[in-house]
Coordinates of N, CA and C in Angstrom, one line a residue:
M1 N 7.3 11.5 -10.4 CA 8.6 10.9 -10.4 C 8.6 9.7 -11.4
K2 N 9.6 9.6 -12.2 CA 9.6 8.7 -13.3 C 10.2 7.3 -13.0
T3 N 11.1 7.2 -12.0 CA 11.7 5.9 -11.7 C 11.6 5.6 -10.2
L4 N 11.6 4.3 -9.9 CA 11.6 3.9 -8.5 C 12.7 4.4 -7.7
N5 N 13.9 4.5 -8.3 CA 15.1 5.0 -7.6 C 14.9 6.5 -7.3
A6 N 14.4 7.3 -8.2 CA 14.2 8.7 -8.0 C 13.2 8.9 -6.9
C7 N 12.2 8.1 -6.9 CA 11.1 8.2 -5.8 C 11.7 7.8 -4.5
L8 N 12.4 6.7 -4.4 CA 13.1 6.3 -3.1 C 14.0 7.4 -2.6
D9 N 14.8 8.0 -3.5 CA 15.7 9.1 -3.1 C 14.9 10.2 -2.5
K10 N 13.7 10.6 -3.1 CA 12.9 11.7 -2.6 C 12.3 11.3 -1.3
M11 N 11.9 10.1 -1.1 CA 11.3 9.7 0.2 C 12.3 9.7 1.3
V12 N 13.6 9.3 1.0 CA 14.6 9.4 2.0 C 14.9 10.9 2.4
E13 N 14.9 11.8 1.4 CA 15.0 13.2 1.7 C 13.9 13.7 2.6
Q14 N 12.8 13.1 2.5 CA 11.6 13.5 3.4 C 11.6 12.7 4.7
G15 N 12.6 11.9 5.0 CA 12.7 11.3 6.3 C 12.2 9.8 6.3
Y16 N 11.8 9.3 5.2 CA 11.3 7.9 5.1 C 12.5 7.0 4.9
V17 N 13.3 6.7 6.0 CA 14.5 6.0 5.9 C 14.5 4.6 6.3
E18 N 13.4 4.1 7.0 CA 13.3 2.7 7.3 C 13.0 1.9 6.1
N19 N 13.6 0.7 6.0 CA 13.3 -0.3 5.0 C 12.5 -1.4 5.6
F20 N 11.3 -1.6 5.0 CA 10.4 -2.6 5.5 C 10.2 -3.8 4.6
K21 N 9.8 -4.9 5.2 CA 9.4 -6.1 4.4 C 8.2 -6.7 5.1
A22 N 7.4 -7.4 4.3 CA 6.3 -8.1 4.8 C 6.7 -9.4 5.3
G23 N 6.3 -9.8 6.5 CA 6.7 -11.1 7.1 C 5.6 -11.6 7.9
N24 N 5.9 -12.7 8.6 CA 4.9 -13.3 9.5 C 4.5 -12.4 10.5
G25 N 3.2 -12.1 10.6 CA 2.6 -11.2 11.7 C 2.6 -9.8 11.3
G26 N 3.1 -9.4 10.2 CA 3.0 -8.0 9.8 C 4.2 -7.4 9.1
L27 N 4.5 -6.2 9.3 CA 5.5 -5.4 8.6 C 6.8 -5.5 9.5
Q28 N 7.9 -5.9 8.9 CA 9.2 -6.0 9.6 C 10.2 -4.9 9.2
S29 N 10.8 -4.3 10.1 CA 11.9 -3.4 9.8 C 13.2 -4.1 9.6
F30 N 13.9 -3.8 8.4 CA 15.2 -4.4 8.2 C 16.2 -3.8 9.2
N31 N 16.0 -2.6 9.6 CA 16.9 -1.9 10.5 C 16.9 -2.4 11.9
S32 N 15.7 -2.5 12.5 CA 15.6 -2.9 13.9 C 15.0 -4.3 14.1
E33 N 14.5 -4.9 13.0 CA 13.9 -6.2 13.1 C 12.6 -6.3 13.9
K34 N 12.1 -5.1 14.2 CA 10.8 -5.0 14.9 C 9.7 -5.3 13.9
T35 N 8.6 -6.0 14.4 CA 7.5 -6.3 13.6 C 6.3 -5.5 14.0
Y36 N 5.6 -4.9 13.1 CA 4.4 -4.0 13.3 C 3.2 -4.8 12.8
S37 N 2.2 -4.8 13.6 CA 0.9 -5.4 13.2 C 0.2 -4.4 12.2
P38 N -0.8 -4.9 11.5 CA -1.5 -4.0 10.5 C -2.1 -2.8 11.2
K39 N -2.5 -2.9 12.4 CA -3.2 -1.7 13.1 C -2.1 -0.7 13.5
E40 N -0.8 -1.0 13.4 CA 0.2 -0.1 13.8 C 0.8 0.6 12.6
I41 N 0.2 0.4 11.4 CA 0.8 0.8 10.1 C -0.2 1.8 9.5
N42 N 0.4 2.9 8.9 CA -0.4 3.8 8.1 C 0.3 4.0 6.8
I43 N -0.5 3.7 5.7 CA 0.1 3.9 4.4 C -0.2 5.3 4.0
V44 N 0.9 6.1 3.9 CA 0.8 7.5 3.6 C 0.5 7.7 2.1
N45 N 1.2 7.0 1.3 CA 1.1 7.1 -0.2 C 1.6 5.9 -0.8
F46 N 1.4 5.8 -2.1 CA 2.0 4.7 -2.9 C 2.2 5.2 -4.3
Y47 N 3.2 4.6 -5.0 CA 3.6 4.9 -6.3 C 3.8 3.7 -7.1
R48 N 3.2 3.7 -8.3 CA 3.4 2.5 -9.3 C 4.3 2.9 -10.4
F49 N 5.1 1.9 -10.8 CA 6.1 2.1 -11.8 C 5.9 1.0 -12.8
E50 N 5.9 1.3 -14.1 CA 5.7 0.3 -15.1 C 6.9 0.4 -16.0
G51 N 7.5 -0.8 -16.3 CA 8.6 -1.0 -17.2 C 8.2 -0.6 -18.6
I52 N 9.0 0.3 -19.2 CA 8.7 0.7 -20.6 C 8.9 -0.4 -21.6
S53 N 10.0 -1.2 -21.5 CA 10.2 -2.2 -22.5 C 9.8 -3.6 -22.0
N54 N 9.6 -3.7 -20.7 CA 9.3 -5.1 -20.2 C 8.3 -5.0 -19.1
P55 N 7.1 -5.6 -19.3 CA 6.0 -5.6 -18.3 C 6.4 -6.3 -17.0
D56 N 7.4 -7.1 -17.1 CA 7.9 -7.8 -15.8 C 8.5 -6.8 -14.9
D57 N 8.8 -5.5 -15.3 CA 9.5 -4.5 -14.5 C 8.5 -3.7 -13.6
N58 N 7.2 -4.1 -13.5 CA 6.2 -3.4 -12.8 C 6.5 -3.5 -11.3
S59 N 6.5 -2.3 -10.6 CA 6.7 -2.3 -9.2 C 5.9 -1.3 -8.5
I60 N 5.7 -1.4 -7.2 CA 5.0 -0.4 -6.4 C 5.7 -0.1 -5.2
L61 N 5.7 1.1 -4.8 CA 6.4 1.6 -3.6 C 5.4 2.1 -2.6
Y62 N 5.3 1.6 -1.4 CA 4.4 2.1 -0.4 C 5.2 2.9 0.6
V63 N 4.7 4.1 0.9 CA 5.3 5.0 1.8 C 4.5 4.8 3.1
I64 N 5.3 4.5 4.2 CA 4.6 4.0 5.4 C 5.1 4.8 6.7
E65 N 4.2 5.0 7.6 CA 4.5 5.5 8.9 C 3.9 4.5 9.9
T66 N 4.6 4.3 11.0 CA 4.2 3.3 12.0 C 3.7 4.1 13.3
A67 N 3.0 3.4 14.1 CA 2.5 4.0 15.3 C 3.5 4.6 16.3
D68 N 4.8 4.0 16.2 CA 5.8 4.6 17.1 C 6.7 5.6 16.4
G69 N 6.2 6.1 15.2 CA 6.8 7.2 14.5 C 7.9 6.9 13.5
K70 N 8.1 5.6 13.2 CA 9.1 5.2 12.2 C 8.5 5.5 10.8
K71 N 9.3 6.0 9.9 CA 8.9 6.3 8.6 C 9.8 5.6 7.6
G72 N 9.2 4.9 6.6 CA 10.0 4.2 5.7 C 9.2 3.7 4.5
T73 N 9.7 2.8 3.7 CA 9.1 2.3 2.5 C 9.1 0.8 2.4
L74 N 8.2 0.3 1.6 CA 8.1 -1.1 1.3 C 7.9 -1.2 -0.2
T75 N 8.7 -2.0 -0.9 CA 8.7 -2.1 -2.3 C 8.2 -3.5 -2.7
D76 N 7.4 -3.6 -3.7 CA 6.9 -4.9 -4.2 C 6.8 -4.8 -5.7
A77 N 6.8 -6.0 -6.3 CA 6.3 -6.1 -7.7 C 4.8 -6.0 -7.7
Y78 N 4.2 -5.8 -8.8 CA 2.8 -6.0 -8.9 C 2.5 -6.7 -10.2
G79 N 1.3 -7.3 -10.2 CA 1.0 -8.2 -11.3 C 1.4 -9.7 -10.9
A80 N 1.9 -10.4 -11.9 CA 2.2 -11.8 -11.7 C 3.3 -12.1 -10.7
Y81 N 4.2 -11.1 -10.5 CA 5.3 -11.3 -9.6 C 5.1 -10.7 -8.2
A82 N 3.9 -10.2 -7.9 CA 3.7 -9.6 -6.6 C 3.9 -10.7 -5.5
D83 N 4.4 -10.2 -4.4 CA 4.6 -11.1 -3.2 C 3.3 -11.2 -2.5
P84 N 2.7 -12.4 -2.3 CA 1.5 -12.6 -1.6 C 1.4 -12.1 -0.2
A85 N 2.6 -12.1 0.5 CA 2.7 -11.6 1.9 C 2.4 -10.1 1.9
V86 N 3.0 -9.4 0.9 CA 2.8 -7.9 0.8 C 1.3 -7.6 0.5
A87 N 0.8 -8.3 -0.4 CA -0.7 -8.1 -0.8 C -1.6 -8.3 0.4
K88 N -1.4 -9.4 1.1 CA -2.2 -9.7 2.3 C -2.1 -8.6 3.4
L89 N -0.8 -8.2 3.6 CA -0.6 -7.1 4.6 C -1.3 -5.8 4.2
I90 N -1.2 -5.4 2.9 CA -1.8 -4.2 2.4 C -3.3 -4.2 2.6
V91 N -3.9 -5.3 2.2 CA -5.3 -5.5 2.3 C -5.8 -5.3 3.8
E92 N -5.0 -5.9 4.7 CA -5.3 -5.8 6.2 C -5.2 -4.4 6.6
V93 N -4.2 -3.7 6.2 CA -4.0 -2.3 6.6 C -5.1 -1.4 6.1
E94 N -5.4 -1.6 4.8 CA -6.5 -0.8 4.2 C -7.8 -1.1 4.8
E95 N -8.1 -2.3 5.2 CA -9.4 -2.6 5.9 C -9.5 -1.9 7.3
I96 N -8.4 -1.9 8.0 CA -8.3 -1.2 9.3 C -8.5 0.4 9.1
Q97 N -7.8 0.9 8.1 CA -7.9 2.3 7.8 C -9.4 2.7 7.4
K98 N -10.0 1.9 6.6 CA -11.4 2.1 6.2 C -12.3 2.2 7.4
Q99 N -12.1 1.2 8.4 CA -12.9 1.2 9.6 C -12.7 2.4 10.4
K100 N -11.4 2.9 10.5 CA -11.1 4.1 11.3 C -11.8 5.3 10.6
D101 N -11.7 5.4 9.3 CA -12.3 6.5 8.5 C -13.8 6.5 8.7
F102 N -14.5 5.3 8.7 CA -15.9 5.2 8.8 C -16.4 5.5 10.2
S103 N -15.6 5.2 11.2 CA -16.0 5.4 12.6 C -15.7 6.8 13.1
A104 N -14.9 7.5 12.3 CA -14.5 8.9 12.8 C -15.7 9.8 12.7
P105 N -15.8 10.7 13.7 CA -16.9 11.6 13.7 C -16.8 12.6 12.5
S106 N -18.0 12.9 11.9 CA -18.0 13.8 10.8 C -17.6 15.2 11.2
K107 N -16.8 15.9 10.3 CA -16.4 17.2 10.6 C -17.2 18.3 9.9
E108 N -18.3 17.8 9.3 CA -19.2 18.7 8.6 C -19.9 19.7 9.6
K109 N -19.9 21.0 9.1 CA -20.6 22.0 9.9 C -22.1 22.0 9.6
K110 N -22.9 22.2 10.6 CA -24.4 22.2 10.3 C -24.9 23.6 10.3

């Protein structure tokens, strides 16, 4: 997908209709105003977009599912204009996901 808007449209078609923002204590839904802690969040995918004519147009779209089944997106700039609250939240979620992956039993057959 070449543009942020095209990607957002595709995510909505796939059921990712919640709009999220990073706030105090975690991820907040614009729709319900519910706040999710990092351990209640799963980052399904992410997409980066770079402005062709202006490097200030760099953005990133996170595709998110929550523990209670909500599906949505979180958009941020990246680089110099990135929101520190989003960066902090994403690092916390990634650390939790790494711990889950590391502690999961191996599915290798012997």
